Coordinates of C-alpha atoms in Angstrom, one line a residue:
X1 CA 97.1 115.3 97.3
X2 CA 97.8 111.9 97.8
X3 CA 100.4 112.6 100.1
X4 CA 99.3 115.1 101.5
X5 CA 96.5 112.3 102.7
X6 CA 99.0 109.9 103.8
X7 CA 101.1 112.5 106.1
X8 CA 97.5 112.6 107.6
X9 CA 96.8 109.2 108.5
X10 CA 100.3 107.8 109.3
X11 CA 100.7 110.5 111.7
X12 CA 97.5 109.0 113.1
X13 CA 99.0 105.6 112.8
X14 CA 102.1 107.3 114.8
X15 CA 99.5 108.3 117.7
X16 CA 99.1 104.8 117.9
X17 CA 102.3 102.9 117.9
X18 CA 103.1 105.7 120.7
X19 CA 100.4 104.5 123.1
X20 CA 101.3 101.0 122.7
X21 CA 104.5 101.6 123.1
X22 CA 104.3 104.1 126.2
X23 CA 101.6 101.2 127.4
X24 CA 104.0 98.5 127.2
X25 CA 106.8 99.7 128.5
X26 CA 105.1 100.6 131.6
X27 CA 104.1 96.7 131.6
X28 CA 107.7 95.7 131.5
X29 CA 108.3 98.1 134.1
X30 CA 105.9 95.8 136.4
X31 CA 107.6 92.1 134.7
X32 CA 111.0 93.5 135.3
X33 CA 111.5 92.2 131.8
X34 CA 112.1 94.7 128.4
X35 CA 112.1 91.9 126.0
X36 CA 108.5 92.0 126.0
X37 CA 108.8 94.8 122.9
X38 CA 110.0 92.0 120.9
X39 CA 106.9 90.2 121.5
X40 CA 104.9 93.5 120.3
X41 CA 107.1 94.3 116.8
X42 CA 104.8 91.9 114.6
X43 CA 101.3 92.8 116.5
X44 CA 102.2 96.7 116.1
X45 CA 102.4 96.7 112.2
X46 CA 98.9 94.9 112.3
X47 CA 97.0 97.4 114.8
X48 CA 99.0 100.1 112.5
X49 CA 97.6 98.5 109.2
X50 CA 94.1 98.3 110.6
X51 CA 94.6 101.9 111.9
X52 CA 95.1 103.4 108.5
X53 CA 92.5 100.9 107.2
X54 CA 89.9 102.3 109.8
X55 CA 90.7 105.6 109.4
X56 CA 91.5 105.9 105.7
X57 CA 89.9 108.9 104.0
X58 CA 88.9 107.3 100.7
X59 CA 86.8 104.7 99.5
X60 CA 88.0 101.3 100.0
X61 CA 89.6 99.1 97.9
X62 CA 90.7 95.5 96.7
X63 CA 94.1 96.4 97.3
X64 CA 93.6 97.9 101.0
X65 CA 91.9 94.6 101.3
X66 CA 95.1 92.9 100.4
X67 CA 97.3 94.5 102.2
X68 CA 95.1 94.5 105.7
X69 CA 94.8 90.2 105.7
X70 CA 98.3 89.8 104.2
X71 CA 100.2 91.9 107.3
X72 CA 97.9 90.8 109.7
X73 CA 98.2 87.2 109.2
X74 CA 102.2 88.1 109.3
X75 CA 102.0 90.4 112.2
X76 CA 100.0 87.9 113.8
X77 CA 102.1 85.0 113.3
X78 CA 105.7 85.9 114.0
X79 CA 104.1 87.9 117.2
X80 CA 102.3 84.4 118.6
X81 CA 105.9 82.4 117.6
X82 CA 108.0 84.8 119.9
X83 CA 105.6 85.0 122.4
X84 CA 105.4 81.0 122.6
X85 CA 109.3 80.7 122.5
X86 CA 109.4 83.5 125.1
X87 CA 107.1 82.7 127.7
X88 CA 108.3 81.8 131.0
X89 CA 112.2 81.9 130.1
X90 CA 112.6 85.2 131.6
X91 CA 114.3 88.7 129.9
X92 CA 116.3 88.1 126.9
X93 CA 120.4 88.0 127.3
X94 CA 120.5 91.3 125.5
X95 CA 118.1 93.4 127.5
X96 CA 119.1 91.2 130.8
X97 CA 122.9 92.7 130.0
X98 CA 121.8 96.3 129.3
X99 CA 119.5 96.2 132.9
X100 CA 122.9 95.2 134.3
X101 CA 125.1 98.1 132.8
X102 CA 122.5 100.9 133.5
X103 CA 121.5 99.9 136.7
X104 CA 119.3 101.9 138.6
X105 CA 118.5 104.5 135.6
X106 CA 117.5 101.1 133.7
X107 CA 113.7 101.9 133.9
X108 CA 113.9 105.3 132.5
X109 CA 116.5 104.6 130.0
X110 CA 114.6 101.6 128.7
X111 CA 111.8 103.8 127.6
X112 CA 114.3 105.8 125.2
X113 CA 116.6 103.3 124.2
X114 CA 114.2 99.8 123.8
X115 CA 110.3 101.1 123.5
X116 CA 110.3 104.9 122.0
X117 CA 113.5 103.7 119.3
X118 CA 111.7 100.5 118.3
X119 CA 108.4 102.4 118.1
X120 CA 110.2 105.4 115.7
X121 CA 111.5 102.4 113.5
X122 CA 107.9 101.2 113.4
X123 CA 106.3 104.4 112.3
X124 CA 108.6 104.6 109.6
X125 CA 108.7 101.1 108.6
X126 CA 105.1 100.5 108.4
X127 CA 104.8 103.7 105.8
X128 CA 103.8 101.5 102.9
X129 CA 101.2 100.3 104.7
X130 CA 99.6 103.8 105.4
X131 CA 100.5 105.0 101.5
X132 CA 98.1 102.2 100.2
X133 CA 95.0 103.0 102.5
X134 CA 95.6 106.9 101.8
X135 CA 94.9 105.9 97.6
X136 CA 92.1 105.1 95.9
X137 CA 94.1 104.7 92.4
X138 CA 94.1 102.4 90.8
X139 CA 91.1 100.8 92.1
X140 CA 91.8 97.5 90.1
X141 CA 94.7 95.2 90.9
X142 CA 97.7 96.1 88.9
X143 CA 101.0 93.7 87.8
X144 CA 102.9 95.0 91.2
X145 CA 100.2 93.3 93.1
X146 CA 100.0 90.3 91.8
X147 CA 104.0 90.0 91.7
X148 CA 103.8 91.1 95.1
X149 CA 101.7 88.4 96.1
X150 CA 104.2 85.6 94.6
X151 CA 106.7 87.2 96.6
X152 CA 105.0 87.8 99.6
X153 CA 104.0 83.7 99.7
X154 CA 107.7 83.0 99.0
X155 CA 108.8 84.8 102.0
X156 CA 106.1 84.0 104.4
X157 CA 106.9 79.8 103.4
X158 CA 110.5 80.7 104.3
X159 CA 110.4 82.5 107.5
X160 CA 107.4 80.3 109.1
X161 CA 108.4 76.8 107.7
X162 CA 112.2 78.1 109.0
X163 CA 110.7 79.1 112.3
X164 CA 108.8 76.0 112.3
X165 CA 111.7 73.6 111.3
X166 CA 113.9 75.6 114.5
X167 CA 111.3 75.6 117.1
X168 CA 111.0 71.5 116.2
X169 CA 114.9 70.5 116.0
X170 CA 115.7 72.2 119.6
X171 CA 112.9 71.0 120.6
X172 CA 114.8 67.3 120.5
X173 CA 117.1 66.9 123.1
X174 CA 119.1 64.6 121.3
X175 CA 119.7 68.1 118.6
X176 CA 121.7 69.6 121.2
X177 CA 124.9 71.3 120.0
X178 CA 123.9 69.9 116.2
X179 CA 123.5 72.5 113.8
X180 CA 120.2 72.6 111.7
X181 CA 120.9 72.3 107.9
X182 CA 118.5 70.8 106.3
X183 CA 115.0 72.0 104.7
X184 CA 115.1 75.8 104.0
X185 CA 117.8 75.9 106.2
X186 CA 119.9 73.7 103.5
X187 CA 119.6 76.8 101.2
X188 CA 119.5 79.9 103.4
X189 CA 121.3 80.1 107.0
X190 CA 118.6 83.1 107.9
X191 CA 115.4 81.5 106.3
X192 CA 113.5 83.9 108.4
X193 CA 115.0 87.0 108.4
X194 CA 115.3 86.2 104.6
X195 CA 111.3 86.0 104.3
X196 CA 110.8 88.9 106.7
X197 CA 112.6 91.5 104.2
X198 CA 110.7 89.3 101.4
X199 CA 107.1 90.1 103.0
X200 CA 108.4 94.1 103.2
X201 CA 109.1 94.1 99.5
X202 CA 105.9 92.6 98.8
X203 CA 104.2 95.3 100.8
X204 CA 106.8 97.6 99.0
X205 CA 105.5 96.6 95.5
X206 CA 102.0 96.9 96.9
X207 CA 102.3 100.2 98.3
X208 CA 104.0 101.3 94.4
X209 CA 101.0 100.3 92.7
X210 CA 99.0 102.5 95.1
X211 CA 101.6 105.2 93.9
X212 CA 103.2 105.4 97.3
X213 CA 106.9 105.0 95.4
X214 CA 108.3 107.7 98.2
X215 CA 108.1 103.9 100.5
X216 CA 111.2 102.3 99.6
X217 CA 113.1 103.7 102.5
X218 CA 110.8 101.0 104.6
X219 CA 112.3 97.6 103.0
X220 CA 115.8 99.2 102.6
X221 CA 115.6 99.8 106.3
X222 CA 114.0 96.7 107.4
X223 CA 116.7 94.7 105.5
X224 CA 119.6 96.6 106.5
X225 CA 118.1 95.9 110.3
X226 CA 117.9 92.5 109.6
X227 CA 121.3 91.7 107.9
X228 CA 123.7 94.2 109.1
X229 CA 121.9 94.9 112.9
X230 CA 119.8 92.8 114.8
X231 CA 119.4 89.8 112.2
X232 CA 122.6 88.2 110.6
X233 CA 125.5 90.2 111.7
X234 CA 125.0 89.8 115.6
X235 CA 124.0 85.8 114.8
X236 CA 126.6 84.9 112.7
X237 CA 129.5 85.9 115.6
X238 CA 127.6 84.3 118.4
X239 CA 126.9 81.0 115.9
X240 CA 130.4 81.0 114.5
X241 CA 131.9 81.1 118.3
X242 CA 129.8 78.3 119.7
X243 CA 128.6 76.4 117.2
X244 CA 131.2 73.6 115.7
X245 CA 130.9 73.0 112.0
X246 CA 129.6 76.3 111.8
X247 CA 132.3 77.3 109.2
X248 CA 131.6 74.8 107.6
X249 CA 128.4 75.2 107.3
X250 CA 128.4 79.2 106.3
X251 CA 131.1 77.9 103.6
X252 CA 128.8 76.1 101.8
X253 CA 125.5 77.8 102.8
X254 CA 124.4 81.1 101.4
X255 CA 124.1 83.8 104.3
X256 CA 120.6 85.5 103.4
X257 CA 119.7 84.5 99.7
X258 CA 118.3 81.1 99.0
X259 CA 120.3 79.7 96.9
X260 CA 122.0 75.6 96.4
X261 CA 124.5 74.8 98.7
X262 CA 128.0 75.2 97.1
X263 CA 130.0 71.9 96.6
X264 CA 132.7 71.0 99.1

């Protein structure tokens, strides 16, 4: 019954992400720009979160509480830092160079292979999100949510104190062509991406006391994106090709994992 409930509302929630998608891409068919979806990635998990809140068939509990303010004030965040870092520095390098390749058939294309992909992932990441709104049981909080909470506070210090630390040190002219290795970057060279997949494990653990156990394909996925896709993988070459020291740096530096750095 329970998830019979939950195919319900997340295909609601689906409804959604489409129109903002669809709604979105048409903008950055006016900027000229695709990298705006980037911008949207944070912001969509919180109108998807507030969607299944809104529309949840049961009577609400602490834990749909939780989870609403906990991705919103995530969603929220890492949307407002990329906007800020974004705005008025044009398309990204990666979109610019795949407007390039397609040329003319870019604005068709970009529908399929930027907005409608990015929206699928979405959908299917944000499933924890819907599985806890779709259950009532247990109404109380259980151990899950409480660990989840620890965990969610531990990622959430790492990517937003690492995003914090980054947005400061290139902000100093005198950092250029330094590398950044100190503060959670002296334990972690993706302090971000590592408290990204922390927050979706708390929302995992959340989503498992709710009884929504069926979830785990959304942090497996959301960490496999951000380590062997768009996060770590595609960094690591680009950093390791124009960054000196950088080897020496990842020698010494765990790649995802906080840990102490290793001795020379």
């Amino acid at each position: 019954m329970v998830f019979l409930e939950f195919i319900k509302l997340h295909s609601v929630v689906g409804i959604w992400i489409l129109g903002l998608m669809l709604s979105f891409w048409l903008l950055s068919l006016i900027l000229k720009d695709s990298s705006i979806v980037d911008i949207i990635w944070g912001a969509g998990f919180v109108m998807s979160v507030w969607v299944a809140f809104l529309n949840a068939p049961v009577m609400i509990n602490a834990r749909h509480y939780l989870i609403l303010i906990l991705v919103t004030i995530w969603g929220l965040r890492l949307s407002l830092h990329i906007f800020f870092r974004n705005v008025g520095k044009g398309e990204d390098f990666r979109y610019a160079k795949w407007r390039e390749e397609n040329g003319k058939q870019w604005w068709w294309r970009s529908f399929f292979k930027v907005f409608l992909l990015q929206g699928l992932l979405m959908w299917l990441i944000a499933s924890p999100l819907s599985a806890i709104q779709a259950s009532t049981k247990p109404a109380n909080l259980l151990i899950f949510d409480y660990i989840a909470i620890i965990i969610w506070l531990i990622g959430f210090f790492f990517e937003a104190f690492g995003d914090y630390q980054l947005t400061r040190f290139r902000a100093n002219p005198s950092n250029k062509g330094n590398l950044l290795d100190y503060g959670v970057w002296r334990y972690t060279r993706h302090p971000n991406y590592f408290g990204d997949s922390a927050q979706w494990w708390a929302y995992y653990l959340i989503a498992l006391a709710a009884g929504g156990w069926w979830t785990i394909f959304s942090p497996i996925l959301m960490t496999h994106f951000l380590v062997n896709v768009s996060g770590v993988a595609m960094l690591e070459k680009s950093l390791i090709e124009r960054k000196p020291g950088y080897k020496a740096y990842a020698k010494k530096t765990n790649a995802f994992i906080p840990w102490f750095p290793k001795k020379n």
